[in-house]
Amino acid sequence: MFRSIRWRITVSFALLSLLSLLVLGLVLSGVLRQTYIERLEAQMTAEARLLGDTLAPALAAAGSPADLDERARHWSGLLDARVTIVAVDGTVLGESHEQRAQMGNHANRPEIAVALDDGQGSSTRFSSTIGQQMMYTAVPIVSGGQTLGVVRLAMPLQAVESSVAQIQGILTTATLVIMALTVLLAAFVSYRTTRPVRKLTEAVRQMAAGPLIDSPVAASRDEVGELTQAFNAMSVQLHEQIHTLQTEEAKLSGVLQKMTDGVLIVDQVGRVQLMNAAAEQMFSVDPAAVLGASLIQVVQHHLAVEMWQRCQNTGESQSTDFELRPMRRWLAGSAVSLGPHLSGSTLLLFEDVTRQRQTKRLRRDFISNVSHELRTPLAALKALTETLQDGALNDPPAAQRFLAQMETEVDSLSLMVTELLELSRIESNRVPLKLHPTRPVDLVESTIGRLALQAERAQLRLFHTCPPELPLVLADETRIQQVLVNLVHNAIKFTPPGGQIVVGAERQESAVIFCVRDTGVGIAADELARIFERFYKVDRSRATSGTGLGLAIVRHLVKTHGGQVWAESEPGQGSSFYFTLPLA
Ligand code: ADP
């Protein structure tokens, strides 16, 4: 409180007025006192002269009349002063207040000595006789040019002192009133003066504490007003700058969060400073625990940490590919140094390349599969041709047999080419569906009709359990037959002789579920998920003919019908393939 401007202004004003009133009071009472004394002295001198003139004839006549004490008392009563009549030699001739006999010679009294020399003398001193501060005035008693003695009047200065004290009392009261008014005025002025400063302080505090203040602080018209205006201008500028920064930040974080690549910024000691949503998902980490965590804790792969370290050491961009084992995902990581401005931080980018790698692998598998599949019939064709050239042509029955075998091989080659073309057409949506309400049992029966002979040759029982009263489904008959043929064909291929294949269908809510069930070799659980991929063939079945395209065609056709397809299997026990078609 004592440090506040208000307090300082108020105290300064109060001290200043107190000091000036004190000085004024002292000077004034001094001057007054002096004036009173001078006036008293002048009055006493005049009275003394009058008395001297009155006493002169008696003194001139008798020298030392016996009634001088009486006269002194008489005049003392009239003048209200002590009257002393002194001879030129200092002998007291008359006295109004004291026993003259006890009074000594008065020649050495200053006022008397001066009066005899100069015609008038005055002095002020404490009278031990009266016990008070007194004023003494003496004038010579002159008659006919001869000094006969001195008459002295003495009056107590008490009246002067009480008059001065009265004036001092008035002055003190005035001082107190003026002081009180000064303090009030100073408090008011300082309050008005410091109010804008307080408002400004409050606004600055508010600004420091949180969001920026929206409304400007009201400016006064003085110097503080200029400061307030400058503050308001600064506040507006700050507002704009913060807004720009926030917009930039929002854009940047929007881009970061929407990016499908994982982004991390790591400081020079390897602590994560920033991480986007894609990265959080990629590494399955809790966003709340990421900031400040070490890189190895977050990415959990030594190759990523080594990449960051290489970038940190060399200052050059680095990259690496690695597999996140638990998630079975392949990531392509790159590290770029953000330079000295961001105190040695490094930007790490991670791209999920699982799909690309899968496609790459599938393509590789496909090429190897197709080459394998092509090599077998081509090798057989080559061998058959050579045999024919080597003389088998001359053996017509053998030549016939070889030609029949050559035809089979050529059929196998053309099937593969047809399937490849078919899949490519379906995948690129170049097969328009001709949808019609169709009886499920018709679809099932025509498929069984087409494959009955093939099943019989493979020594398999093929039949259906499809109720004829099932509701109609919306299907392109040719395409759904192709689906069923592919599934039954696979069942024939992968079921040893003596087994059976059942085609069924049943209604479920707004769809019909078709099922092709066999008692064949079955499919392992981890491969079940992949058999619908293009070119995928279970290793075990490599030896059997097929391109790995059949189920991919099935999946695409069912999906374009708006249905779903899946498989269940138990290795060694058989497999069941299901697909749904919407009701017509
Ligand atoms: P393919 O032309 O090789 O038959 P598909 O796409 O039709 O190609 O099948 C892919 C793979 O799925 C097959 O190679 C086979 O390993 C497996 N498969 C498909 N159907 C069956 C089934 N009924 N029983 C066992 N395995 C099957």
Coordinates of N, CA, C and O in Angstrom, one line a residue, residues 203-365:
A203 N -5.9 -5.1 -17.2 CA -6.0 -5.7 -18.6 C -4.8 -6.5 -18.9 O -4.9 -7.6 -19.5
V204 N -3.6 -6.0 -18.5 CA -2.3 -6.7 -18.8 C -2.4 -8.0 -18.0 O -2.0 -9.1 -18.5
R205 N -2.8 -8.0 -16.7 CA -2.9 -9.2 -15.9 C -3.8 -10.2 -16.6 O -3.5 -11.4 -16.7
Q206 N -5.0 -9.7 -17.0 CA -5.9 -10.6 -17.7 C -5.3 -11.2 -18.9 O -5.5 -12.4 -19.2
M207 N -4.6 -10.4 -19.6 CA -3.9 -10.9 -20.9 C -2.9 -12.0 -20.5 O -2.8 -13.0 -21.2
A208 N -2.1 -11.7 -19.4 CA -1.1 -12.7 -19.1 C -1.7 -14.0 -18.6 O -1.1 -15.0 -18.7
A209 N -2.9 -13.9 -17.9 CA -3.5 -15.0 -17.3 C -4.1 -16.0 -18.3 O -4.2 -17.2 -18.1
G210 N -4.7 -15.5 -19.4 CA -5.4 -16.4 -20.3 C -5.6 -15.8 -21.7 O -4.8 -15.2 -22.2
P211 N -6.9 -16.1 -22.2 CA -7.2 -15.6 -23.5 C -7.1 -14.1 -23.6 O -7.3 -13.4 -22.6
L212 N -6.9 -13.6 -24.8 CA -6.7 -12.2 -25.0 C -8.0 -11.4 -24.7 O -9.1 -12.0 -24.9
I213 N -7.9 -10.2 -24.2 CA -9.1 -9.4 -24.0 C -9.6 -8.9 -25.3 O -8.8 -8.5 -26.1
D214 N -10.9 -8.9 -25.4 CA -11.5 -8.5 -26.7 C -11.7 -7.0 -26.8 O -11.4 -6.4 -27.8
S215 N -12.3 -6.4 -25.7 CA -12.6 -5.0 -25.8 C -11.4 -4.1 -25.4 O -10.7 -4.5 -24.4
P216 N -11.2 -3.0 -26.1 CA -10.1 -2.1 -25.7 C -10.3 -1.4 -24.4 O -11.5 -1.2 -24.0
V217 N -9.2 -1.1 -23.7 CA -9.3 -0.4 -22.4 C -9.6 1.1 -22.7 O -9.0 1.7 -23.6
A218 N -10.6 1.7 -22.0 CA -11.0 3.1 -22.2 C -9.8 4.0 -21.9 O -9.2 3.9 -20.8
A219 N -9.5 4.9 -22.8 CA -8.3 5.7 -22.7 C -8.7 7.1 -22.1 O -9.7 7.7 -22.6
S220 N -7.9 7.6 -21.1 CA -8.1 9.0 -20.6 C -7.4 9.9 -21.6 O -6.8 9.5 -22.5
R221 N -7.5 11.3 -21.3 CA -7.0 12.2 -22.3 C -5.6 12.7 -21.9 O -5.0 13.6 -22.5
D222 N -5.0 12.1 -20.9 CA -3.7 12.5 -20.5 C -2.6 11.6 -21.0 O -2.8 10.8 -21.9
E223 N -1.4 11.7 -20.3 CA -0.3 10.9 -20.8 C -0.6 9.4 -20.6 O -0.2 8.6 -21.5
V224 N -1.3 9.1 -19.6 CA -1.7 7.7 -19.4 C -2.6 7.2 -20.5 O -2.5 6.0 -20.9
G225 N -3.4 8.1 -21.0 CA -4.3 7.8 -22.1 C -3.4 7.4 -23.3 O -3.8 6.4 -24.1
E226 N -2.3 8.0 -23.6 CA -1.4 7.7 -24.7 C -0.9 6.3 -24.5 O -0.9 5.4 -25.4
L227 N -0.5 6.0 -23.2 CA 0.0 4.6 -22.9 C -1.1 3.6 -23.2 O -0.9 2.5 -23.8
T228 N -2.4 3.9 -22.8 CA -3.5 3.0 -23.0 C -3.7 2.8 -24.4 O -4.0 1.6 -24.9
Q229 N -3.7 3.9 -25.3 CA -3.9 3.7 -26.7 C -2.8 2.8 -27.3 O -3.1 1.9 -28.1
A230 N -1.6 3.0 -26.8 CA -0.5 2.2 -27.3 C -0.7 0.7 -26.9 O -0.5 -0.2 -27.7
F231 N -1.2 0.5 -25.7 CA -1.5 -0.8 -25.2 C -2.6 -1.4 -26.1 O -2.5 -2.6 -26.5
N232 N -3.7 -0.7 -26.3 CA -4.8 -1.2 -27.1 C -4.3 -1.6 -28.5 O -4.7 -2.7 -29.0
A233 N -3.4 -0.8 -29.1 CA -2.9 -1.1 -30.5 C -2.1 -2.3 -30.4 O -2.2 -3.2 -31.3
M234 N -1.3 -2.5 -29.3 CA -0.4 -3.7 -29.2 C -1.3 -4.9 -29.0 O -1.0 -5.9 -29.6
S235 N -2.4 -4.7 -28.2 CA -3.3 -5.8 -28.0 C -3.9 -6.3 -29.3 O -4.0 -7.5 -29.5
V236 N -4.4 -5.4 -30.1 CA -5.0 -5.7 -31.4 C -4.0 -6.5 -32.3 O -4.3 -7.5 -32.9
Q237 N -2.8 -6.0 -32.3 CA -1.7 -6.6 -33.1 C -1.4 -8.0 -32.6 O -1.3 -9.0 -33.4
L238 N -1.4 -8.1 -31.3 CA -1.1 -9.4 -30.7 C -2.2 -10.4 -31.0 O -2.0 -11.6 -31.4
H239 N -3.5 -9.9 -31.0 CA -4.6 -10.6 -31.3 C -4.5 -11.2 -32.7 O -4.7 -12.4 -33.0
E240 N -4.1 -10.3 -33.6 CA -4.0 -10.7 -35.0 C -3.0 -11.8 -35.2 O -3.1 -12.8 -35.9
Q241 N -1.8 -11.5 -34.5 CA -0.7 -12.4 -34.7 C -1.0 -13.8 -34.1 O -0.8 -14.8 -34.7
I242 N -1.7 -13.8 -33.0 CA -2.1 -15.1 -32.4 C -3.1 -15.8 -33.2 O -3.0 -17.0 -33.4
H243 N -4.0 -15.0 -33.8 CA -5.0 -15.6 -34.7 C -4.3 -16.3 -35.9 O -4.6 -17.4 -36.3
T244 N -3.4 -15.5 -36.5 CA -2.6 -16.1 -37.6 C -1.9 -17.4 -37.2 O -2.0 -18.4 -37.9
L245 N -1.3 -17.3 -36.1 CA -0.5 -18.5 -35.6 C -1.4 -19.6 -35.4 O -1.1 -20.8 -35.8
Q246 N -2.6 -19.3 -34.8 CA -3.6 -20.4 -34.5 C -4.1 -21.0 -35.8 O -4.2 -22.3 -35.9
T247 N -4.3 -20.2 -36.8 CA -4.8 -20.7 -38.1 C -3.7 -21.6 -38.7 O -4.0 -22.7 -39.2
E248 N -2.5 -21.1 -38.7 CA -1.4 -21.9 -39.2 C -1.3 -23.2 -38.5 O -1.1 -24.2 -39.1
E249 N -1.4 -23.1 -37.2 CA -1.2 -24.3 -36.4 C -2.4 -25.3 -36.7 O -2.1 -26.5 -36.9
A250 N -3.6 -24.7 -36.9 CA -4.7 -25.6 -37.2 C -4.5 -26.3 -38.5 O -4.8 -27.5 -38.7
K251 N -4.0 -25.5 -39.5 CA -3.8 -26.1 -40.8 C -2.8 -27.2 -40.7 O -3.0 -28.3 -41.2
L252 N -1.7 -26.9 -40.0 CA -0.6 -27.8 -39.9 C -1.1 -29.1 -39.2 O -0.8 -30.2 -39.7
S253 N -1.8 -28.9 -38.1 CA -2.2 -30.1 -37.4 C -3.3 -30.9 -38.2 O -3.4 -32.1 -38.1
G254 N -4.1 -30.1 -38.9 CA -5.1 -30.8 -39.8 C -4.4 -31.7 -40.8 O -4.8 -32.8 -41.0
V255 N -3.4 -31.1 -41.4 CA -2.7 -31.9 -42.4 C -2.0 -33.1 -41.8 O -2.1 -34.2 -42.3
L256 N -1.4 -32.8 -40.6 CA -0.7 -33.9 -39.9 C -1.7 -35.0 -39.5 O -1.4 -36.2 -39.7
Q257 N -2.8 -34.6 -39.0 CA -3.8 -35.6 -38.5 C -4.5 -36.4 -39.6 O -4.8 -37.5 -39.5
K258 N -4.6 -35.7 -40.8 CA -5.3 -36.4 -41.9 C -4.4 -37.2 -42.7 O -4.8 -38.0 -43.6
M259 N -3.1 -37.0 -42.5 CA -2.1 -37.8 -43.3 C -2.2 -39.3 -43.0 O -2.4 -39.7 -41.8
T260 N -2.1 -40.1 -44.0 CA -2.2 -41.5 -43.8 C -0.8 -42.1 -43.4 O -0.7 -43.2 -42.8
D261 N 0.2 -41.3 -43.6 CA 1.6 -41.7 -43.2 C 1.8 -41.3 -41.7 O 1.2 -40.3 -41.3
G262 N 2.5 -42.1 -41.0 CA 2.8 -41.8 -39.6 C 3.9 -40.7 -39.6 O 4.9 -40.9 -40.2
V263 N 3.7 -39.7 -38.7 CA 4.7 -38.6 -38.6 C 5.1 -38.5 -37.1 O 4.2 -38.5 -36.3
L264 N 6.4 -38.4 -36.9 CA 6.9 -38.2 -35.5 C 8.0 -37.2 -35.6 O 8.8 -37.1 -36.5
I265 N 8.1 -36.3 -34.5 CA 9.2 -35.5 -34.4 C 9.9 -35.8 -33.1 O 9.3 -36.0 -32.1
V266 N 11.2 -36.1 -33.2 CA 12.0 -36.6 -32.1 C 13.1 -35.6 -31.8 O 13.7 -35.1 -32.7
D267 N 13.3 -35.3 -30.5 CA 14.4 -34.3 -30.2 C 15.7 -34.9 -30.2 O 15.8 -36.1 -30.5
Q268 N 16.8 -34.1 -29.9 CA 18.1 -34.7 -30.1 C 18.5 -35.8 -29.1 O 19.5 -36.5 -29.4
V269 N 17.8 -36.0 -28.0 CA 18.1 -37.1 -27.2 C 17.1 -38.3 -27.4 O 17.1 -39.2 -26.6
G270 N 16.3 -38.1 -28.4 CA 15.4 -39.3 -28.8 C 14.1 -39.3 -28.1 O 13.5 -40.4 -28.0
R271 N 13.6 -38.2 -27.6 CA 12.3 -38.2 -27.0 C 11.3 -37.7 -28.0 O 11.6 -36.7 -28.8
V272 N 10.1 -38.3 -28.0 CA 9.1 -37.9 -29.0 C 8.4 -36.6 -28.6 O 8.0 -36.5 -27.4
Q273 N 8.4 -35.6 -29.5 CA 7.8 -34.3 -29.2 C 6.5 -34.2 -29.9 O 5.7 -33.4 -29.4
L274 N 6.3 -34.9 -31.0 CA 5.0 -34.8 -31.7 C 4.7 -36.1 -32.4 O 5.7 -36.7 -32.9
M275 N 3.5 -36.4 -32.5 CA 3.1 -37.7 -33.2 C 1.7 -37.5 -33.7 O 0.8 -37.0 -33.0
N276 N 1.5 -37.9 -35.0 CA 0.1 -37.8 -35.5 C -0.7 -39.0 -35.3 O -0.2 -40.1 -34.8
A277 N -2.0 -38.9 -35.6 CA -2.9 -40.0 -35.4 C -2.6 -41.3 -36.1 O -2.7 -42.4 -35.6
A278 N -2.1 -41.1 -37.4 CA -1.7 -42.3 -38.1 C -0.6 -43.1 -37.5 O -0.6 -44.3 -37.4
A279 N 0.4 -42.3 -36.9 CA 1.5 -43.0 -36.2 C 1.0 -43.7 -35.0 O 1.5 -44.8 -34.6
E280 N 0.1 -43.0 -34.2 CA -0.5 -43.6 -33.0 C -1.1 -45.0 -33.3 O -1.0 -46.0 -32.6
Q281 N -1.8 -45.0 -34.4 CA -2.5 -46.2 -34.8 C -1.5 -47.2 -35.3 O -1.7 -48.4 -34.9
M282 N -0.6 -46.8 -36.1 CA 0.4 -47.7 -36.6 C 1.2 -48.5 -35.5 O 1.3 -49.7 -35.6
F283 N 1.6 -47.7 -34.5 CA 2.4 -48.3 -33.4 C 1.5 -48.7 -32.2 O 2.1 -49.2 -31.2
S284 N 0.2 -48.6 -32.4 CA -0.8 -48.9 -31.3 C -0.3 -48.4 -29.9 O -0.1 -49.2 -29.0
V285 N -0.1 -47.1 -29.9 CA 0.3 -46.5 -28.6 C -0.8 -45.5 -28.1 O -1.6 -45.0 -28.9
D286 N -0.8 -45.3 -26.8 CA -1.7 -44.5 -26.1 C -1.2 -43.0 -26.3 O -0.1 -42.7 -25.9
P287 N -2.1 -42.2 -27.0 CA -1.6 -40.8 -27.3 C -1.2 -40.0 -26.0 O -0.3 -39.2 -26.1
A288 N -1.8 -40.4 -24.9 CA -1.6 -39.6 -23.7 C -0.1 -39.9 -23.2 O 0.5 -39.1 -22.5
A289 N 0.4 -41.1 -23.5 CA 1.6 -41.5 -22.9 C 2.8 -41.3 -23.9 O 3.9 -41.6 -23.5
V290 N 2.5 -40.7 -25.0 CA 3.5 -40.7 -26.1 C 4.5 -39.5 -25.9 O 5.7 -39.7 -26.0
L291 N 4.0 -38.3 -25.6 CA 4.9 -37.2 -25.6 C 5.9 -37.3 -24.5 O 5.5 -37.5 -23.3
G292 N 7.2 -37.1 -24.9 CA 8.2 -37.2 -23.9 C 8.8 -38.6 -23.8 O 9.8 -38.9 -23.2
A293 N 8.0 -39.6 -24.3 CA 8.5 -41.0 -24.2 C 9.7 -41.2 -25.2 O 9.8 -40.4 -26.2
S294 N 10.5 -42.2 -25.0 CA 11.6 -42.4 -25.9 C 11.2 -43.1 -27.1 O 10.1 -43.8 -27.2
L295 N 12.0 -42.9 -28.2 CA 11.6 -43.4 -29.5 C 11.4 -44.9 -29.5 O 10.5 -45.5 -30.1
I296 N 12.3 -45.6 -28.8 CA 12.3 -47.1 -28.8 C 11.0 -47.6 -28.1 O 10.4 -48.6 -28.5
Q297 N 10.5 -46.8 -27.1 CA 9.3 -47.2 -26.4 C 8.1 -47.1 -27.4 O 7.2 -47.9 -27.3
V298 N 8.1 -46.1 -28.3 CA 7.0 -45.9 -29.2 C 7.1 -46.8 -30.4 O 6.1 -47.5 -30.7
V299 N 8.2 -46.9 -31.1 CA 8.2 -47.6 -32.3 C 8.6 -49.1 -32.1 O 8.2 -49.9 -33.0
Q300 N 9.2 -49.4 -31.0 CA 9.5 -50.8 -30.6 C 10.2 -51.6 -31.7 O 9.9 -52.7 -32.0
H301 N 11.1 -50.9 -32.5 CA 11.9 -51.6 -33.4 C 13.3 -51.0 -33.5 O 13.4 -49.8 -33.8
H302 N 14.3 -51.8 -33.4 CA 15.7 -51.3 -33.4 C 16.1 -50.7 -34.7 O 16.8 -49.7 -34.7
L303 N 15.5 -51.2 -35.8 CA 15.9 -50.6 -37.1 C 15.5 -49.1 -37.2 O 16.2 -48.3 -37.8
A304 N 14.3 -48.8 -36.7 CA 13.8 -47.4 -36.7 C 14.7 -46.5 -35.9 O 15.0 -45.4 -36.3
V305 N 15.1 -47.1 -34.7 CA 16.0 -46.3 -33.8 C 17.3 -46.0 -34.4 O 17.9 -44.9 -34.4
E306 N 17.8 -47.1 -35.1 CA 19.1 -47.0 -35.7 C 19.1 -46.0 -36.9 O 20.0 -45.2 -37.1
M307 N 18.0 -46.0 -37.6 CA 17.8 -45.0 -38.7 C 17.9 -43.6 -38.2 O 18.5 -42.7 -38.7
W308 N 17.2 -43.4 -37.0 CA 17.2 -42.0 -36.4 C 18.6 -41.7 -36.0 O 19.0 -40.5 -36.2
Q309 N 19.3 -42.7 -35.4 CA 20.7 -42.4 -34.9 C 21.6 -42.0 -36.1 O 22.4 -41.1 -36.0
R310 N 21.5 -42.8 -37.2 CA 22.3 -42.5 -38.4 C 22.0 -41.1 -38.9 O 22.9 -40.3 -39.2
C311 N 20.7 -40.7 -38.9 CA 20.4 -39.4 -39.4 C 20.9 -38.3 -38.4 O 21.5 -37.3 -38.9
Q312 N 20.9 -38.6 -37.1 CA 21.4 -37.7 -36.1 C 22.9 -37.5 -36.2 O 23.4 -36.4 -36.1
N313 N 23.6 -38.6 -36.5 CA 25.1 -38.5 -36.6 C 25.5 -37.8 -37.9 O 26.5 -37.1 -37.9
T314 N 24.9 -38.2 -39.0 CA 25.4 -37.7 -40.3 C 24.7 -36.4 -40.7 O 25.2 -35.7 -41.6
G315 N 23.5 -36.1 -40.2 CA 22.7 -35.0 -40.6 C 22.1 -35.2 -42.0 O 21.5 -34.3 -42.6
E316 N 22.2 -36.4 -42.5 CA 21.6 -36.7 -43.8 C 20.4 -37.6 -43.7 O 20.3 -38.3 -42.7
S317 N 19.5 -37.5 -44.7 CA 18.3 -38.3 -44.7 C 18.6 -39.8 -44.7 O 19.6 -40.2 -45.4
Q318 N 17.9 -40.6 -44.0 CA 18.1 -42.0 -43.9 C 16.7 -42.7 -44.1 O 15.7 -42.1 -43.9
S319 N 16.8 -44.0 -44.6 CA 15.5 -44.7 -44.7 C 15.8 -46.2 -44.4 O 16.9 -46.7 -44.4
T320 N 14.7 -46.8 -44.0 CA 14.8 -48.3 -43.7 C 13.4 -48.9 -43.8 O 12.4 -48.2 -43.6
D321 N 13.3 -50.2 -44.1 CA 12.1 -50.9 -44.1 C 12.1 -51.9 -42.9 O 13.2 -52.5 -42.7
F322 N 11.0 -52.1 -42.2 CA 11.0 -53.1 -41.2 C 9.6 -53.6 -40.9 O 8.6 -53.0 -41.4
E323 N 9.5 -54.8 -40.3 CA 8.2 -55.4 -40.0 C 7.8 -55.2 -38.6 O 8.7 -55.6 -37.7
L324 N 6.7 -54.7 -38.3 CA 6.2 -54.7 -36.9 C 5.5 -56.0 -36.6 O 4.4 -56.3 -37.1
R325 N 6.3 -56.8 -35.9 CA 5.8 -58.3 -35.7 C 4.4 -58.4 -35.2 O 3.6 -59.1 -35.8
P326 N 4.1 -57.8 -34.0 CA 2.8 -58.1 -33.5 C 1.7 -57.8 -34.4 O 0.7 -58.5 -34.5
M327 N 1.8 -56.7 -35.2 CA 0.7 -56.2 -36.1 C 0.9 -56.8 -37.5 O 0.0 -56.6 -38.3
R328 N 2.0 -57.5 -37.7 CA 2.3 -58.1 -39.1 C 2.2 -57.0 -40.1 O 1.5 -57.2 -41.2
R329 N 2.8 -55.9 -39.9 CA 2.7 -54.8 -40.9 C 4.1 -54.4 -41.3 O 5.0 -54.3 -40.4
W330 N 4.3 -54.1 -42.5 CA 5.6 -53.6 -43.0 C 5.5 -52.1 -43.1 O 4.6 -51.6 -43.7
L331 N 6.6 -51.5 -42.6 CA 6.7 -50.0 -42.6 C 7.9 -49.6 -43.4 O 9.0 -50.2 -43.2
A332 N 7.8 -48.6 -44.2 CA 8.9 -47.9 -44.8 C 9.2 -46.6 -44.1 O 8.3 -45.8 -44.1
G333 N 10.3 -46.5 -43.4 CA 10.6 -45.4 -42.6 C 11.6 -44.5 -43.2 O 12.5 -45.0 -43.9
S334 N 11.5 -43.2 -43.0 CA 12.6 -42.3 -43.5 C 12.8 -41.2 -42.4 O 11.8 -40.9 -41.7
A335 N 14.0 -40.8 -42.2 CA 14.3 -39.8 -41.2 C 15.0 -38.6 -41.9 O 15.9 -38.7 -42.7
V336 N 14.5 -37.4 -41.5 CA 15.1 -36.1 -42.1 C 15.4 -35.2 -40.9 O 14.6 -35.0 -40.0
S337 N 16.6 -34.7 -41.0 CA 17.0 -33.7 -39.9 C 16.3 -32.4 -40.1 O 16.3 -31.9 -41.2
L338 N 15.8 -31.8 -39.0 CA 15.0 -30.6 -39.2 C 16.0 -29.4 -39.0 O 15.5 -28.2 -39.0
G339 N 17.3 -29.7 -38.9 CA 18.2 -28.6 -38.9 C 18.4 -27.9 -37.5 O 17.6 -28.2 -36.6
P340 N 19.3 -26.9 -37.5 CA 19.6 -26.3 -36.2 C 18.4 -25.4 -35.6 O 18.3 -25.2 -34.4
H341 N 17.5 -25.0 -36.5 CA 16.4 -24.1 -36.0 C 15.5 -24.9 -35.0 O 15.0 -24.3 -34.1
L342 N 15.4 -26.2 -35.2 CA 14.6 -26.9 -34.3 C 15.4 -27.8 -33.3 O 15.1 -28.9 -33.0
S343 N 16.5 -27.2 -32.9 CA 17.5 -27.7 -32.0 C 17.7 -29.2 -32.1 O 17.5 -30.0 -31.2
G344 N 18.2 -29.6 -33.3 CA 18.6 -30.9 -33.6 C 17.5 -32.0 -33.6 O 17.7 -33.1 -33.5
S345 N 16.2 -31.5 -33.8 CA 15.1 -32.5 -33.9 C 15.1 -33.2 -35.3 O 15.7 -32.7 -36.3
T346 N 14.5 -34.4 -35.3 CA 14.5 -35.2 -36.5 C 13.0 -35.5 -36.8 O 12.2 -35.8 -35.9
L347 N 12.7 -35.4 -38.1 CA 11.3 -35.7 -38.6 C 11.4 -37.2 -39.1 O 12.2 -37.5 -39.9
L348 N 10.5 -38.0 -38.5 CA 10.4 -39.4 -38.9 C 9.1 -39.7 -39.6 O 8.1 -39.3 -39.1
L349 N 9.2 -40.3 -40.8 CA 8.0 -40.6 -41.6 C 7.9 -42.1 -41.7 O 8.9 -42.7 -42.0
F350 N 6.7 -42.6 -41.5 CA 6.5 -44.1 -41.7 C 5.3 -44.3 -42.6 O 4.2 -43.8 -42.4
E351 N 5.6 -45.1 -43.7 CA 4.5 -45.4 -44.6 C 4.2 -46.9 -44.5 O 5.1 -47.7 -44.4
D352 N 2.9 -47.2 -44.4 CA 2.5 -48.6 -44.3 C 2.6 -49.2 -45.7 O 1.8 -48.9 -46.6
V353 N 3.6 -50.1 -45.9 CA 3.7 -50.7 -47.3 C 3.3 -52.2 -47.3 O 3.8 -52.9 -48.2
T354 N 2.5 -52.6 -46.3 CA 2.1 -54.0 -46.2 C 1.4 -54.4 -47.5 O 1.8 -55.4 -48.1
R355 N 0.5 -53.5 -48.0 CA -0.3 -53.9 -49.2 C 0.6 -54.0 -50.4 O 0.5 -55.0 -51.2
Q356 N 1.5 -53.0 -50.6 CA 2.4 -53.0 -51.7 C 3.3 -54.3 -51.7 O 3.5 -55.0 -52.7
R357 N 3.8 -54.6 -50.4 CA 4.6 -55.8 -50.3 C 3.8 -57.1 -50.7 O 4.3 -58.0 -51.3
Q358 N 2.5 -57.1 -50.2 CA 1.7 -58.2 -50.5 C 1.4 -58.4 -52.0 O 1.6 -59.5 -52.5
T359 N 1.1 -57.2 -52.6 CA 0.9 -57.2 -54.0 C 2.2 -57.7 -54.7 O 2.1 -58.6 -55.7
K360 N 3.3 -57.2 -54.3 CA 4.6 -57.6 -54.9 C 4.8 -59.1 -54.7 O 5.1 -59.8 -55.7
R361 N 4.5 -59.6 -53.5 CA 4.6 -61.0 -53.3 C 3.7 -61.9 -54.1 O 4.0 -62.9 -54.7
L362 N 2.4 -61.3 -54.2 CA 1.4 -62.0 -54.9 C 1.8 -62.1 -56.4 O 1.7 -63.1 -57.1
R363 N 2.4 -61.0 -56.9 CA 2.8 -61.0 -58.3 C 3.9 -62.0 -58.5 O 3.9 -62.7 -59.5
R364 N 4.8 -62.0 -57.5 CA 5.9 -62.9 -57.6 C 5.4 -64.4 -57.6 O 5.8 -65.2 -58.4
D365 N 4.5 -64.6 -56.6 CA 3.9 -65.9 -56.5 C 3.1 -66.3 -57.8 O 3.2 -67.4 -58.4

